[in-house]
Short mmCIF file of C-alpha atoms and ligand atoms in Angstrom, two decimals:
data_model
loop_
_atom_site.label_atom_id
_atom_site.label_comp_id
_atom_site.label_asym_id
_atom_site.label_seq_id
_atom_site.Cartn_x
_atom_site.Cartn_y
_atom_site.Cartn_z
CA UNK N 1 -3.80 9.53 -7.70
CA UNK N 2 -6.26 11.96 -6.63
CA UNK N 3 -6.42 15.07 -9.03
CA UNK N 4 -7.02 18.49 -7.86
CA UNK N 5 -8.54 21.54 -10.06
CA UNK N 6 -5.37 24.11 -10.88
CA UNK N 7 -1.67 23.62 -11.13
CA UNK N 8 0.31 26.32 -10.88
CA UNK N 9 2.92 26.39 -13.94
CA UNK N 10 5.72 29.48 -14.00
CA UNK N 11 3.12 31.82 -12.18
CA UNK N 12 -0.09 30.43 -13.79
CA UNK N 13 -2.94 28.90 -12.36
CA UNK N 14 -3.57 26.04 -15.03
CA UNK N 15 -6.71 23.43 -15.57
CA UNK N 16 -4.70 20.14 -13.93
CA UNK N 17 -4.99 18.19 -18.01
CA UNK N 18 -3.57 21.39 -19.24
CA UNK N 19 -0.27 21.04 -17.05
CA UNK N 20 2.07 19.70 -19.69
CA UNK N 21 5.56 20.09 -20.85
CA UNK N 22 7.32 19.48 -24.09
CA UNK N 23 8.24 15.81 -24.59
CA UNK N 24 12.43 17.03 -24.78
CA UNK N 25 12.31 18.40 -21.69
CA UNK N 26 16.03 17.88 -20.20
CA UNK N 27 14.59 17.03 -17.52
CA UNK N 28 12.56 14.22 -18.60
CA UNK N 29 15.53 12.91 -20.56
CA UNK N 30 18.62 13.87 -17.58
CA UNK N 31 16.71 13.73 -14.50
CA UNK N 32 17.23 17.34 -13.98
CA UNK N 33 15.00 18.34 -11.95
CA UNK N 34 14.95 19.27 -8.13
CA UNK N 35 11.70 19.09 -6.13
CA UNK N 36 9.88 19.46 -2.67
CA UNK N 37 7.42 17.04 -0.86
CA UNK N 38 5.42 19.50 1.73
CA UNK N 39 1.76 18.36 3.33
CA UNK N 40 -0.47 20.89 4.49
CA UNK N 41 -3.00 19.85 7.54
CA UNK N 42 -6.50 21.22 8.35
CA UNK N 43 -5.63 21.42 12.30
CA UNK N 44 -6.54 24.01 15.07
CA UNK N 45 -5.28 27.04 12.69
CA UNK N 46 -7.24 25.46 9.80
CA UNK N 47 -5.75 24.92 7.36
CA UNK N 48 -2.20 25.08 7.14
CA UNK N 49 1.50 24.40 5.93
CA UNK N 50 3.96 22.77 7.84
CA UNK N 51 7.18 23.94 8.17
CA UNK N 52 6.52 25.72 4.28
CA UNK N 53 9.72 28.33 4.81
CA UNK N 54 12.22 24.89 5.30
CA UNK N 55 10.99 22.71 2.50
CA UNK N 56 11.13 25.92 -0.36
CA UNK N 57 14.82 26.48 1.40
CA UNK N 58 15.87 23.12 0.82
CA UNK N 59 14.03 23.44 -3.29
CA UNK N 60 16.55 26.80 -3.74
CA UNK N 61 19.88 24.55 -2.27
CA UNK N 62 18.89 21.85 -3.95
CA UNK N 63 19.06 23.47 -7.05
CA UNK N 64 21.77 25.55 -6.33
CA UNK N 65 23.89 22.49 -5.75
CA UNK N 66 22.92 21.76 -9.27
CA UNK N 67 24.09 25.54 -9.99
CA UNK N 68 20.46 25.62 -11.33
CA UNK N 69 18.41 29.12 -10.56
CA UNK N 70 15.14 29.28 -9.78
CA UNK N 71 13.31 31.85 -10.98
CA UNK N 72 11.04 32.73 -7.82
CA UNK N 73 12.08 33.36 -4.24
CA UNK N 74 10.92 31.48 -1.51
CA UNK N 75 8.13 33.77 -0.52
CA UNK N 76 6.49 33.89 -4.14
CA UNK N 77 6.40 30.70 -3.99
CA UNK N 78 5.04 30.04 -0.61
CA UNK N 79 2.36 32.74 -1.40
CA UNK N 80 1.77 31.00 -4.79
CA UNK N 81 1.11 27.44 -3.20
CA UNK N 82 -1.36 29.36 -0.26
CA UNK N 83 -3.28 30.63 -3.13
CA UNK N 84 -2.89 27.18 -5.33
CA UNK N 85 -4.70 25.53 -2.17
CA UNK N 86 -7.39 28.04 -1.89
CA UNK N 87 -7.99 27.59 -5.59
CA UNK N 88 -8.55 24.08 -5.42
CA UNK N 89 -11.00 24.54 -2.23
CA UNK N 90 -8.68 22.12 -0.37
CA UNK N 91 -8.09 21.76 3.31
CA UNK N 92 -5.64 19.51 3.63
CA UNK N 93 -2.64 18.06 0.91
CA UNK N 94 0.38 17.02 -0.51
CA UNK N 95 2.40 19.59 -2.16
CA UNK N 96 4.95 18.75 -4.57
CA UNK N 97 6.95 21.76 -6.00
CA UNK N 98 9.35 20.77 -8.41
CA UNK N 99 12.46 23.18 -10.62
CA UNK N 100 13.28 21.30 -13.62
CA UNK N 101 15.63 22.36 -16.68
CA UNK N 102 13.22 22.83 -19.32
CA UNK N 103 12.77 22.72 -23.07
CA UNK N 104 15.87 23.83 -25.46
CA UNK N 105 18.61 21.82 -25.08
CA UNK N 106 20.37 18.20 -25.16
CA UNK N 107 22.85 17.01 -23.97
CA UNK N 108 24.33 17.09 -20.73
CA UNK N 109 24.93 20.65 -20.05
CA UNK N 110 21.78 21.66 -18.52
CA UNK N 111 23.24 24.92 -18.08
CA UNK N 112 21.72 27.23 -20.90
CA UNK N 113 18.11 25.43 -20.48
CA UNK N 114 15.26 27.30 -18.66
CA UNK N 115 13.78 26.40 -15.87
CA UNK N 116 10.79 25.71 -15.69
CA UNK N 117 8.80 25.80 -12.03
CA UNK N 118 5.95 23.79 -11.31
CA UNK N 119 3.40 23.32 -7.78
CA UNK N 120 0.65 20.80 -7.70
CA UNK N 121 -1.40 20.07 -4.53
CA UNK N 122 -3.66 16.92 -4.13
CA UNK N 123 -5.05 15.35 -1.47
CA UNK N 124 -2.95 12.04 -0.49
CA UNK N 125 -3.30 9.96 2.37
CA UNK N 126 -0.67 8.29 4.55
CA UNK N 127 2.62 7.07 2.22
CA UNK N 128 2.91 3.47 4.22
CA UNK N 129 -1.15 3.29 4.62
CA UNK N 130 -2.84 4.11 8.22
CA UNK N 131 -2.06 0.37 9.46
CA UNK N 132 1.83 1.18 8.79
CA UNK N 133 1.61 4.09 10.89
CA UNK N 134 -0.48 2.23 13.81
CA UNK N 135 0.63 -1.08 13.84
CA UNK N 136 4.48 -0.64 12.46
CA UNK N 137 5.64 -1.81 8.59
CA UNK N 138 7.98 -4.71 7.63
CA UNK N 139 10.87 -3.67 5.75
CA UNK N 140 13.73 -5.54 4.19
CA UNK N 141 17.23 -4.32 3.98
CA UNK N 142 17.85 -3.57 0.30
CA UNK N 143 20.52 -5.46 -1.66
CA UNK N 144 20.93 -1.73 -3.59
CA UNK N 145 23.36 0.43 -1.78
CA UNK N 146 22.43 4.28 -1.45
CA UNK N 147 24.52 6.31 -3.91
CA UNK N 148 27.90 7.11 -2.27
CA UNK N 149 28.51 11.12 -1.86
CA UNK N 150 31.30 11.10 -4.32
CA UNK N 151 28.78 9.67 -7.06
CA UNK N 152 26.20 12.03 -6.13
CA UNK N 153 24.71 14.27 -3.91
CA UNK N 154 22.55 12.86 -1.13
CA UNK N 155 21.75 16.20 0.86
CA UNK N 156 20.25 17.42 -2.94
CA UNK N 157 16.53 16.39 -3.65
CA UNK N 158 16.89 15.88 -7.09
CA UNK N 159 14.75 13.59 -9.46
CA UNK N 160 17.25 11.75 -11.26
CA UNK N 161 18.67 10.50 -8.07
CA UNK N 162 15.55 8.56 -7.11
CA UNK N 163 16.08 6.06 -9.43
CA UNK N 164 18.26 4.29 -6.50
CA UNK N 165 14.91 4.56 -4.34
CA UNK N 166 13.35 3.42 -6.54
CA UNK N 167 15.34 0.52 -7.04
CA UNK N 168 14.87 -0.52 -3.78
CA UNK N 169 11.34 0.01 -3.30
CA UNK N 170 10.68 -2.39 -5.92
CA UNK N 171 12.72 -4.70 -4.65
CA UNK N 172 11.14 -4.78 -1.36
CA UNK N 173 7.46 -4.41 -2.45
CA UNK N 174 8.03 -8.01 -4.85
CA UNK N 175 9.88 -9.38 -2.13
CA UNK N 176 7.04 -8.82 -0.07
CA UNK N 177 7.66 -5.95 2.37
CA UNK N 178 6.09 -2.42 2.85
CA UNK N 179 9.63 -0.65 2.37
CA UNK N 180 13.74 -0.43 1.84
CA UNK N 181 16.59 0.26 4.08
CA UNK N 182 19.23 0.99 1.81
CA UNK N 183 23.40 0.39 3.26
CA UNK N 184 25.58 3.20 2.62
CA UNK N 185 28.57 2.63 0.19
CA UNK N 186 30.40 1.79 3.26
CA UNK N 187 27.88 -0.85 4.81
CA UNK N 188 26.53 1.29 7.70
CA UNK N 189 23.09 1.94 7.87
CA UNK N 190 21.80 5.12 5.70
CA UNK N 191 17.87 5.46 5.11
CA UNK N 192 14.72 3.83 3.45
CA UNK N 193 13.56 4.94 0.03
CA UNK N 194 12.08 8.03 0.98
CA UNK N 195 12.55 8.00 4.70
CA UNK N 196 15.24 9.04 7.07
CA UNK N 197 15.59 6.61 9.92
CA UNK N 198 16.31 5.98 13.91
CA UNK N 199 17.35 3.36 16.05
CA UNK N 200 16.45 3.34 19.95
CA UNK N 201 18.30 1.17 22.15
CA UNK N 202 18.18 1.32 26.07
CA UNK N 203 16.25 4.73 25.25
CA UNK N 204 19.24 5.94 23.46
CA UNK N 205 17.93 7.13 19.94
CA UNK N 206 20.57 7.13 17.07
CA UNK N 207 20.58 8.25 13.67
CA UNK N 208 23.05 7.67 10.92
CA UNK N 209 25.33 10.79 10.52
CA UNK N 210 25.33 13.15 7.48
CA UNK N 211 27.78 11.54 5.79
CA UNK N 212 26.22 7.66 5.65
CA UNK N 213 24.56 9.88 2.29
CA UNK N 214 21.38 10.74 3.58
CA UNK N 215 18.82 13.29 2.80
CA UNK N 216 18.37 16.07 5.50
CA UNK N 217 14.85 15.29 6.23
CA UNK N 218 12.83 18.37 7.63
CA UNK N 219 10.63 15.68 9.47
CA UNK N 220 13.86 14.34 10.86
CA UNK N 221 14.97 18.08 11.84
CA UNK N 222 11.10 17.93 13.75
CA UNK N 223 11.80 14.70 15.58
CA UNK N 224 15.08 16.50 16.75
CA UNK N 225 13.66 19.15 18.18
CA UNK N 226 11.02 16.93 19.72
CA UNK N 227 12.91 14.32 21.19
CA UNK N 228 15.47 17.18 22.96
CA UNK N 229 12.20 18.62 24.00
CA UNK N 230 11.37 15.76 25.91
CA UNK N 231 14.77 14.99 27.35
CA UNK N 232 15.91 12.05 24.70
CA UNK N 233 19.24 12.08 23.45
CA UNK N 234 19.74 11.44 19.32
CA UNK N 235 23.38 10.30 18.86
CA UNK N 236 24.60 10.45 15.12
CA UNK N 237 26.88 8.07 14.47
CA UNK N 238 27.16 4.60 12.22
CA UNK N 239 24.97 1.86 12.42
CA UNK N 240 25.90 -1.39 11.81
CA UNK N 241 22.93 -3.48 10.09
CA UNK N 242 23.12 -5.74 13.43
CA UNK N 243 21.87 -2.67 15.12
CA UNK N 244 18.53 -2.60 12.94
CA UNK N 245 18.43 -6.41 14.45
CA UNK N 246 19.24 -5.92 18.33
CA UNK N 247 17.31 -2.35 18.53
CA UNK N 248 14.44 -2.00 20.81
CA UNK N 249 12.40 0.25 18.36
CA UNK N 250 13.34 1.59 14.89
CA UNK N 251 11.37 4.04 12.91
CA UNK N 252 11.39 5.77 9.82
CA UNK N 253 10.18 9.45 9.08
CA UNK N 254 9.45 11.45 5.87
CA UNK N 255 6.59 13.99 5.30
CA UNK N 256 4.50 11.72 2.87
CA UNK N 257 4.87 8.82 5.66
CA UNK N 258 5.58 11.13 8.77
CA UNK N 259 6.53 8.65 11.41
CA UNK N 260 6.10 5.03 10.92
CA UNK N 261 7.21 2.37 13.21
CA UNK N 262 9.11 -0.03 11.24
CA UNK N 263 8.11 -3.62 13.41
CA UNK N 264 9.89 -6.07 11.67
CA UNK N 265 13.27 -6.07 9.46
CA UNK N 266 14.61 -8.36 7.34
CA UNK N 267 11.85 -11.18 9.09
CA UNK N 268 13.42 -10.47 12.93
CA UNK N 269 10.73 -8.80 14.84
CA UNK N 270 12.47 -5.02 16.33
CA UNK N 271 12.17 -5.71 19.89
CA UNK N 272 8.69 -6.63 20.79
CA UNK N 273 7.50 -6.58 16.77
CA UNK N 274 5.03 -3.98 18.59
CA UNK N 275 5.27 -0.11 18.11
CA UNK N 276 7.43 0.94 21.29
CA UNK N 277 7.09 3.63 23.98
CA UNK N 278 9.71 6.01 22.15
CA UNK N 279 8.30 5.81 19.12
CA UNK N 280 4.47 6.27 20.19
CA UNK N 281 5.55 9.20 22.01
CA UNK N 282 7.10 10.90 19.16
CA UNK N 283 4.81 10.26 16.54
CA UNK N 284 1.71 11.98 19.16
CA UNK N 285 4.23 14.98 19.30
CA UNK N 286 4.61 15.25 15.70
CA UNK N 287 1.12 14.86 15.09
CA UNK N 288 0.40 17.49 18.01
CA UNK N 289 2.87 20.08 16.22
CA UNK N 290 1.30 19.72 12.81
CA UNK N 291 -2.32 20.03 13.72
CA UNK N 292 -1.45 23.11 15.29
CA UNK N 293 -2.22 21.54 18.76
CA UNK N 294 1.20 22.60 20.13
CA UNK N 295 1.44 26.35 20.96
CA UNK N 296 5.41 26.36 21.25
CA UNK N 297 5.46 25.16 17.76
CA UNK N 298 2.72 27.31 16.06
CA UNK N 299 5.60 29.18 14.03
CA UNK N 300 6.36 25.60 12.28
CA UNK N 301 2.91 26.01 10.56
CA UNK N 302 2.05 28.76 7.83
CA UNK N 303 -1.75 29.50 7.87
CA UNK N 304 -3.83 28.95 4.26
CA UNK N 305 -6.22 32.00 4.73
CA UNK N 306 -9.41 31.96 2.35
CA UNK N 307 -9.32 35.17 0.39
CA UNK N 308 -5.69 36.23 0.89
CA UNK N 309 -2.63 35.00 -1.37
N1 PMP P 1 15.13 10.48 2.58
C1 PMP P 1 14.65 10.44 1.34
C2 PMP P 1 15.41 9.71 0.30
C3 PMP P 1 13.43 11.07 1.03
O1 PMP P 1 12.94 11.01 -0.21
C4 PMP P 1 12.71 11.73 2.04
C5 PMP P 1 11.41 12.40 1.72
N2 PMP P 1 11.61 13.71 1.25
C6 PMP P 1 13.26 11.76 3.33
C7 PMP P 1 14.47 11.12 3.57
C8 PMP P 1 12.57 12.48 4.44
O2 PMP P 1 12.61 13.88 4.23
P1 PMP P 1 11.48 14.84 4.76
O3 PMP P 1 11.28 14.54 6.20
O4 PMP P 1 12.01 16.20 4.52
O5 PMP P 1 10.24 14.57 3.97
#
Protein backbone atom coordinates (compact mmCIF):
# COMPACT_ATOMS: atom_id res chain seq x y z
CA UNK A 1 0.00 0.00 0.00
CA UNK A 2 0.81 3.51 -0.33
CA UNK A 3 1.72 5.17 3.11
CA UNK A 4 0.82 8.60 4.01
CA UNK A 5 2.69 10.94 6.74
CA UNK A 6 0.18 11.15 10.05
CA UNK A 7 -2.47 8.88 11.41
CA UNK A 8 -4.70 10.16 13.56
CA UNK A 9 -4.95 7.81 16.82
CA UNK A 10 -7.73 8.89 19.74
CA UNK A 11 -7.24 12.68 18.75
CA UNK A 12 -3.50 12.53 17.85
CA UNK A 13 -1.80 13.22 14.83
CA UNK A 14 0.83 10.26 14.85
CA UNK A 15 4.13 9.51 12.50
CA UNK A 16 2.25 6.54 10.22
CA UNK A 17 5.27 3.61 11.91
CA UNK A 18 4.25 5.01 15.19
CA UNK A 19 0.44 3.95 14.72
CA UNK A 20 0.43 0.78 16.76
CA UNK A 21 -1.70 -1.02 19.19
CA UNK A 22 -1.05 -3.56 21.86
CA UNK A 23 -0.73 -7.10 20.47
CA UNK A 24 -4.14 -8.23 22.95
CA UNK A 25 -6.14 -5.93 21.47
CA UNK A 26 -9.83 -7.59 21.57
CA UNK A 27 -10.11 -6.56 18.59
CA UNK A 28 -7.32 -8.22 16.96
CA UNK A 29 -8.23 -11.42 18.77
CA UNK A 30 -12.60 -11.05 18.40
CA UNK A 31 -12.89 -9.09 15.36
CA UNK A 32 -14.32 -6.29 17.27
CA UNK A 33 -13.97 -3.66 15.51
CA UNK A 34 -16.38 -1.48 13.28
CA UNK A 35 -14.98 0.69 10.47
CA UNK A 36 -15.66 3.15 7.49
CA UNK A 37 -14.32 3.09 3.82
CA UNK A 38 -14.77 6.97 2.60
CA UNK A 39 -12.62 8.42 -0.65
CA UNK A 40 -12.07 11.94 -0.90
CA UNK A 41 -11.68 13.46 -4.68
CA UNK A 42 -9.69 16.54 -5.84
CA UNK A 43 -12.73 17.75 -8.23
CA UNK A 44 -14.17 21.27 -9.08
CA UNK A 45 -14.36 22.18 -5.13
CA UNK A 46 -10.81 20.80 -4.74
CA UNK A 47 -10.43 18.75 -2.71
CA UNK A 48 -13.11 17.08 -1.07
CA UNK A 49 -15.16 14.30 0.86
CA UNK A 50 -17.89 12.53 -0.48
CA UNK A 51 -20.83 12.03 1.22
CA UNK A 52 -18.38 12.32 4.78
CA UNK A 53 -21.72 13.04 7.16
CA UNK A 54 -23.28 9.28 5.81
CA UNK A 55 -20.22 7.11 6.08
CA UNK A 56 -19.29 8.53 10.04
CA UNK A 57 -23.33 7.84 10.55
CA UNK A 58 -23.14 4.46 9.44
CA UNK A 59 -19.34 4.07 11.85
CA UNK A 60 -21.72 5.36 15.10
CA UNK A 61 -24.74 2.51 14.05
CA UNK A 62 -22.43 0.22 13.32
CA UNK A 63 -21.07 0.27 16.54
CA UNK A 64 -24.03 0.88 18.29
CA UNK A 65 -25.42 -2.35 16.95
CA UNK A 66 -22.44 -3.76 18.67
CA UNK A 67 -23.69 -1.61 21.82
CA UNK A 68 -20.07 -0.29 21.40
CA UNK A 69 -19.62 3.76 22.06
CA UNK A 70 -17.55 5.76 20.30
CA UNK A 71 -15.93 8.24 21.92
CA UNK A 72 -16.19 11.20 19.27
CA UNK A 73 -19.24 12.53 17.47
CA UNK A 74 -19.57 12.61 13.97
CA UNK A 75 -18.42 16.14 13.49
CA UNK A 76 -15.03 15.69 15.51
CA UNK A 77 -14.41 13.25 13.53
CA UNK A 78 -15.20 14.64 10.19
CA UNK A 79 -13.18 17.78 11.26
CA UNK A 80 -10.37 15.42 12.45
CA UNK A 81 -10.08 13.52 9.01
CA UNK A 82 -10.27 17.32 7.04
CA UNK A 83 -7.32 18.19 9.07
CA UNK A 84 -5.64 14.44 8.81
CA UNK A 85 -5.76 15.18 4.88
CA UNK A 86 -4.32 18.57 5.07
CA UNK A 87 -1.58 17.13 7.23
CA UNK A 88 -0.53 14.67 4.87
CA UNK A 89 -0.59 17.41 1.88
CA UNK A 90 -3.02 15.06 0.07
CA UNK A 91 -5.58 15.86 -2.55
CA UNK A 92 -7.24 13.01 -3.11
CA UNK A 93 -7.69 9.40 -0.81
CA UNK A 94 -9.01 6.59 0.80
CA UNK A 95 -10.13 7.05 4.25
CA UNK A 96 -10.54 4.25 6.50
CA UNK A 97 -11.86 5.15 10.05
CA UNK A 98 -12.12 2.31 12.15
CA UNK A 99 -13.74 1.90 16.34
CA UNK A 100 -12.24 -1.10 17.74
CA UNK A 101 -12.49 -2.53 21.47
CA UNK A 102 -9.14 -1.97 22.68
CA UNK A 103 -6.56 -3.24 25.13
CA UNK A 104 -7.80 -4.74 28.71
CA UNK A 105 -9.76 -7.52 28.35
CA UNK A 106 -10.37 -11.27 27.02
CA UNK A 107 -12.77 -12.97 26.46
CA UNK A 108 -15.86 -12.41 24.76
CA UNK A 109 -17.44 -9.62 26.55
CA UNK A 110 -16.08 -6.73 24.80
CA UNK A 111 -18.13 -4.69 26.93
CA UNK A 112 -15.74 -3.17 29.69
CA UNK A 113 -12.80 -2.71 26.93
CA UNK A 114 -12.02 0.83 25.58
CA UNK A 115 -12.32 1.87 22.48
CA UNK A 116 -9.95 2.83 20.78
CA UNK A 117 -10.57 5.22 17.42
CA UNK A 118 -8.37 5.27 14.63
CA UNK A 119 -8.35 7.44 10.82
CA UNK A 120 -5.74 6.79 8.23
CA UNK A 121 -5.86 8.39 4.73
CA UNK A 122 -3.69 7.12 1.75
CA UNK A 123 -3.86 7.53 -1.61
CA UNK A 124 -5.42 4.26 -3.38
CA UNK A 125 -6.41 3.84 -6.77
CA UNK A 126 -9.42 2.06 -8.27
CA UNK A 127 -10.38 -1.37 -6.01
CA UNK A 128 -11.07 -3.62 -9.39
CA UNK A 129 -8.09 -1.65 -11.37
CA UNK A 130 -9.06 1.15 -14.15
CA UNK A 131 -9.65 -1.73 -16.89
CA UNK A 132 -12.46 -3.22 -14.42
CA UNK A 133 -14.10 -0.02 -14.33
CA UNK A 134 -13.82 0.59 -18.32
CA UNK A 135 -14.04 -2.55 -19.81
CA UNK A 136 -16.33 -4.57 -17.05
CA UNK A 137 -14.73 -7.50 -14.49
CA UNK A 138 -15.41 -11.28 -14.55
CA UNK A 139 -16.78 -12.55 -11.47
CA UNK A 140 -17.72 -15.99 -10.30
CA UNK A 141 -20.58 -16.79 -8.07
CA UNK A 142 -19.05 -17.86 -4.76
CA UNK A 143 -19.60 -21.38 -3.39
CA UNK A 144 -19.53 -19.33 0.31
CA UNK A 145 -22.93 -18.12 1.20
CA UNK A 146 -23.16 -14.50 2.81
CA UNK A 147 -23.76 -14.81 6.57
CA UNK A 148 -27.53 -15.20 7.18
CA UNK A 149 -29.05 -12.15 9.43
CA UNK A 150 -29.78 -14.43 12.28
CA UNK A 151 -25.92 -15.37 12.44
CA UNK A 152 -24.91 -11.91 12.11
CA UNK A 153 -25.50 -8.59 11.22
CA UNK A 154 -25.17 -7.64 7.57
CA UNK A 155 -26.38 -3.85 7.75
CA UNK A 156 -23.21 -3.57 10.58
CA UNK A 157 -19.67 -2.86 9.03
CA UNK A 158 -17.82 -4.71 11.36
CA UNK A 159 -14.29 -6.38 10.89
CA UNK A 160 -14.83 -9.71 12.11
CA UNK A 161 -17.57 -10.21 9.67
CA UNK A 162 -15.30 -9.88 6.63
CA UNK A 163 -13.85 -12.98 7.07
CA UNK A 164 -16.93 -14.35 4.80
CA UNK A 165 -15.64 -11.72 2.10
CA UNK A 166 -12.89 -12.69 2.40
CA UNK A 167 -13.58 -16.14 1.87
CA UNK A 168 -14.92 -15.52 -1.25
CA UNK A 169 -12.54 -13.21 -2.68
CA UNK A 170 -10.00 -15.78 -2.43
CA UNK A 171 -11.89 -18.12 -3.87
CA UNK A 172 -12.57 -16.20 -6.90
CA UNK A 173 -9.12 -14.54 -7.35
CA UNK A 174 -7.44 -18.56 -7.47
CA UNK A 175 -10.21 -19.53 -9.48
CA UNK A 176 -9.32 -16.95 -11.76
CA UNK A 177 -11.81 -14.06 -11.61
CA UNK A 178 -11.58 -10.33 -10.55
CA UNK A 179 -14.41 -10.81 -7.80
CA UNK A 180 -17.36 -12.82 -5.67
CA UNK A 181 -21.05 -12.81 -5.76
CA UNK A 182 -21.93 -14.35 -2.68
CA UNK A 183 -25.92 -16.30 -2.42
CA UNK A 184 -27.82 -15.35 0.51
CA UNK A 185 -28.61 -18.16 3.11
CA UNK A 186 -31.68 -18.56 1.14
CA UNK A 187 -30.09 -18.86 -2.48
CA UNK A 188 -31.17 -15.44 -3.86
CA UNK A 189 -28.71 -13.20 -4.96
CA UNK A 190 -27.06 -10.86 -2.08
CA UNK A 191 -23.70 -8.92 -3.00
CA UNK A 192 -19.93 -9.31 -4.00
CA UNK A 193 -17.23 -9.15 -1.35
CA UNK A 194 -17.25 -5.63 -0.84
CA UNK A 195 -19.80 -4.49 -3.34
CA UNK A 196 -23.51 -4.09 -3.38
CA UNK A 197 -24.98 -5.12 -6.69
CA UNK A 198 -27.77 -4.49 -9.63
CA UNK A 199 -29.32 -6.27 -12.27
CA UNK A 200 -30.91 -4.40 -15.43
CA UNK A 201 -33.22 -6.20 -17.53
CA UNK A 202 -35.46 -4.57 -20.30
CA UNK A 203 -34.15 -1.24 -18.51
CA UNK A 204 -35.68 -2.38 -15.36
CA UNK A 205 -32.82 -2.11 -12.66
CA UNK A 206 -33.20 -4.46 -9.57
CA UNK A 207 -31.43 -4.83 -6.48
CA UNK A 208 -31.62 -7.51 -3.86
CA UNK A 209 -33.80 -6.29 -0.89
CA UNK A 210 -32.47 -5.54 2.65
CA UNK A 211 -33.08 -8.63 3.90
CA UNK A 212 -31.00 -11.01 1.16
CA UNK A 213 -28.16 -9.69 4.19
CA UNK A 214 -26.60 -6.99 2.51
CA UNK A 215 -24.65 -4.02 3.53
CA UNK A 216 -26.44 -0.61 3.01
CA UNK A 217 -23.96 0.75 0.66
CA UNK A 218 -23.82 4.69 0.63
CA UNK A 219 -22.64 4.30 -3.10
CA UNK A 220 -25.72 2.19 -3.60
CA UNK A 221 -27.92 4.99 -1.72
CA UNK A 222 -25.98 7.44 -4.70
CA UNK A 223 -26.96 5.22 -7.59
CA UNK A 224 -30.59 5.51 -6.10
CA UNK A 225 -30.85 8.83 -6.16
CA UNK A 226 -29.24 8.91 -9.58
CA UNK A 227 -31.07 6.48 -11.40
CA UNK A 228 -34.69 8.16 -10.02
CA UNK A 229 -33.02 11.26 -11.22
CA UNK A 230 -32.92 10.11 -14.56
CA UNK A 231 -36.28 8.40 -14.70
CA UNK A 232 -35.03 4.54 -14.04
CA UNK A 233 -36.90 2.49 -11.82
CA UNK A 234 -34.73 0.20 -9.02
CA UNK A 235 -37.08 -2.63 -7.92
CA UNK A 236 -35.87 -4.49 -4.67
CA UNK A 237 -36.79 -7.73 -4.68
CA UNK A 238 -34.99 -11.44 -4.95
CA UNK A 239 -32.85 -12.49 -7.53
CA UNK A 240 -32.57 -15.74 -8.60
CA UNK A 241 -28.81 -16.60 -9.73
CA UNK A 242 -30.47 -17.25 -13.35
CA UNK A 243 -31.11 -13.58 -13.29
CA UNK A 244 -27.21 -12.73 -13.00
CA UNK A 245 -27.27 -15.14 -16.32
CA UNK A 246 -30.29 -13.70 -18.50
CA UNK A 247 -29.61 -9.86 -17.35
CA UNK A 248 -28.77 -7.35 -19.91
CA UNK A 249 -26.18 -5.49 -17.66
CA UNK A 250 -25.14 -6.17 -14.03
CA UNK A 251 -22.92 -4.02 -11.97
CA UNK A 252 -21.47 -3.80 -8.75
CA UNK A 253 -20.82 -0.57 -6.58
CA UNK A 254 -18.75 0.17 -3.42
CA UNK A 255 -16.69 3.36 -2.67
CA UNK A 256 -13.17 1.66 -3.05
CA UNK A 257 -14.52 0.22 -6.57
CA UNK A 258 -17.37 2.86 -7.20
CA UNK A 259 -19.17 1.42 -10.15
CA UNK A 260 -17.82 -1.43 -12.05
CA UNK A 261 -19.51 -3.23 -14.78
CA UNK A 262 -19.35 -6.77 -14.01
CA UNK A 263 -19.13 -8.34 -18.02
CA UNK A 264 -19.01 -11.78 -17.48
CA UNK A 265 -20.36 -14.24 -14.57
CA UNK A 266 -19.69 -17.48 -13.83
CA UNK A 267 -18.01 -17.74 -17.80
CA UNK A 268 -21.64 -16.51 -19.53
CA UNK A 269 -20.99 -13.18 -20.99
CA UNK A 270 -23.99 -10.46 -19.21
CA UNK A 271 -25.72 -9.55 -22.27
CA UNK A 272 -23.34 -8.26 -24.82
CA UNK A 273 -20.05 -9.14 -22.37
CA UNK A 274 -19.71 -5.21 -23.15
CA UNK A 275 -20.38 -2.43 -20.49
CA UNK A 276 -24.16 -1.47 -21.32
CA UNK A 277 -26.01 1.83 -21.83
CA UNK A 278 -27.47 1.78 -18.13
CA UNK A 279 -24.53 1.18 -16.62
CA UNK A 280 -22.26 3.78 -18.63
CA UNK A 281 -24.76 6.26 -17.82
CA UNK A 282 -24.63 5.81 -14.19
CA UNK A 283 -21.17 5.43 -13.58
CA UNK A 284 -20.63 9.27 -15.69
CA UNK A 285 -23.29 10.48 -13.07
CA UNK A 286 -21.52 9.17 -10.19
CA UNK A 287 -18.35 10.32 -11.34
CA UNK A 288 -20.03 13.84 -12.21
CA UNK A 289 -21.43 14.04 -8.47
CA UNK A 290 -18.12 13.24 -6.85
CA UNK A 291 -15.89 15.57 -8.74
CA UNK A 292 -18.11 18.18 -7.75
CA UNK A 293 -19.24 18.59 -11.45
CA UNK A 294 -22.93 18.29 -10.48
CA UNK A 295 -24.35 21.46 -8.83
CA UNK A 296 -27.64 19.66 -7.47
CA UNK A 297 -25.38 17.39 -5.63
CA UNK A 298 -22.66 19.79 -4.26
CA UNK A 299 -24.10 19.13 -0.59
CA UNK A 300 -22.94 15.28 -1.10
CA UNK A 301 -19.31 16.62 -0.98
CA UNK A 302 -17.58 18.20 2.22
CA UNK A 303 -14.78 20.64 1.13
CA UNK A 304 -10.91 19.86 2.59
CA UNK A 305 -9.93 23.60 3.06
CA UNK A 306 -6.02 24.23 3.49
CA UNK A 307 -5.57 26.01 6.77
CA UNK A 308 -8.92 25.29 8.45
CA UNK A 309 -9.74 21.99 10.57
N1 LIG B 1 -21.07 -4.55 0.62
C1 LIG B 1 -19.95 -4.82 1.30
C2 LIG B 1 -19.79 -6.16 1.92
C3 LIG B 1 -18.94 -3.85 1.40
O1 LIG B 1 -17.82 -4.12 2.06
C4 LIG B 1 -19.11 -2.60 0.77
C5 LIG B 1 -18.04 -1.56 0.88
N2 LIG B 1 -18.18 -0.80 2.05
C6 LIG B 1 -20.31 -2.36 0.09
C7 LIG B 1 -21.26 -3.37 0.02
C8 LIG B 1 -20.56 -1.04 -0.57
O2 LIG B 1 -20.75 -0.03 0.40
P1 LIG B 1 -20.37 1.47 0.13
O3 LIG B 1 -21.00 1.86 -1.16
O4 LIG B 1 -20.91 2.20 1.29
O5 LIG B 1 -18.88 1.56 0.05
Amino acid sequence: MEEAEFIWVNGEFVPWHDAKIHVLTHGLHYGTSVFEGIRAYDGELGTAVFRHREHLERLHESAGMFLMEIPYTVEEMQSATRELIVRNGLKHCYIRPIAMRGYGVMGLNPLEAPVDVVIAVWPWGAYLGEEGKAAGIRAKVSSWRRFGNDALIAHAKTSGQYLNSVLAKIESLKAGYDEAILLDVNGGVSEGSGENLFVVKNGVITEPPPTASVLDGITRRTIHALAAESGLVIESRSIARAELYLADEVFMTGTAAEVVPVREIDDRPVGTGLPGPITKKLQGMYDDVVNGRNPAHLDWLDPVVVGQG
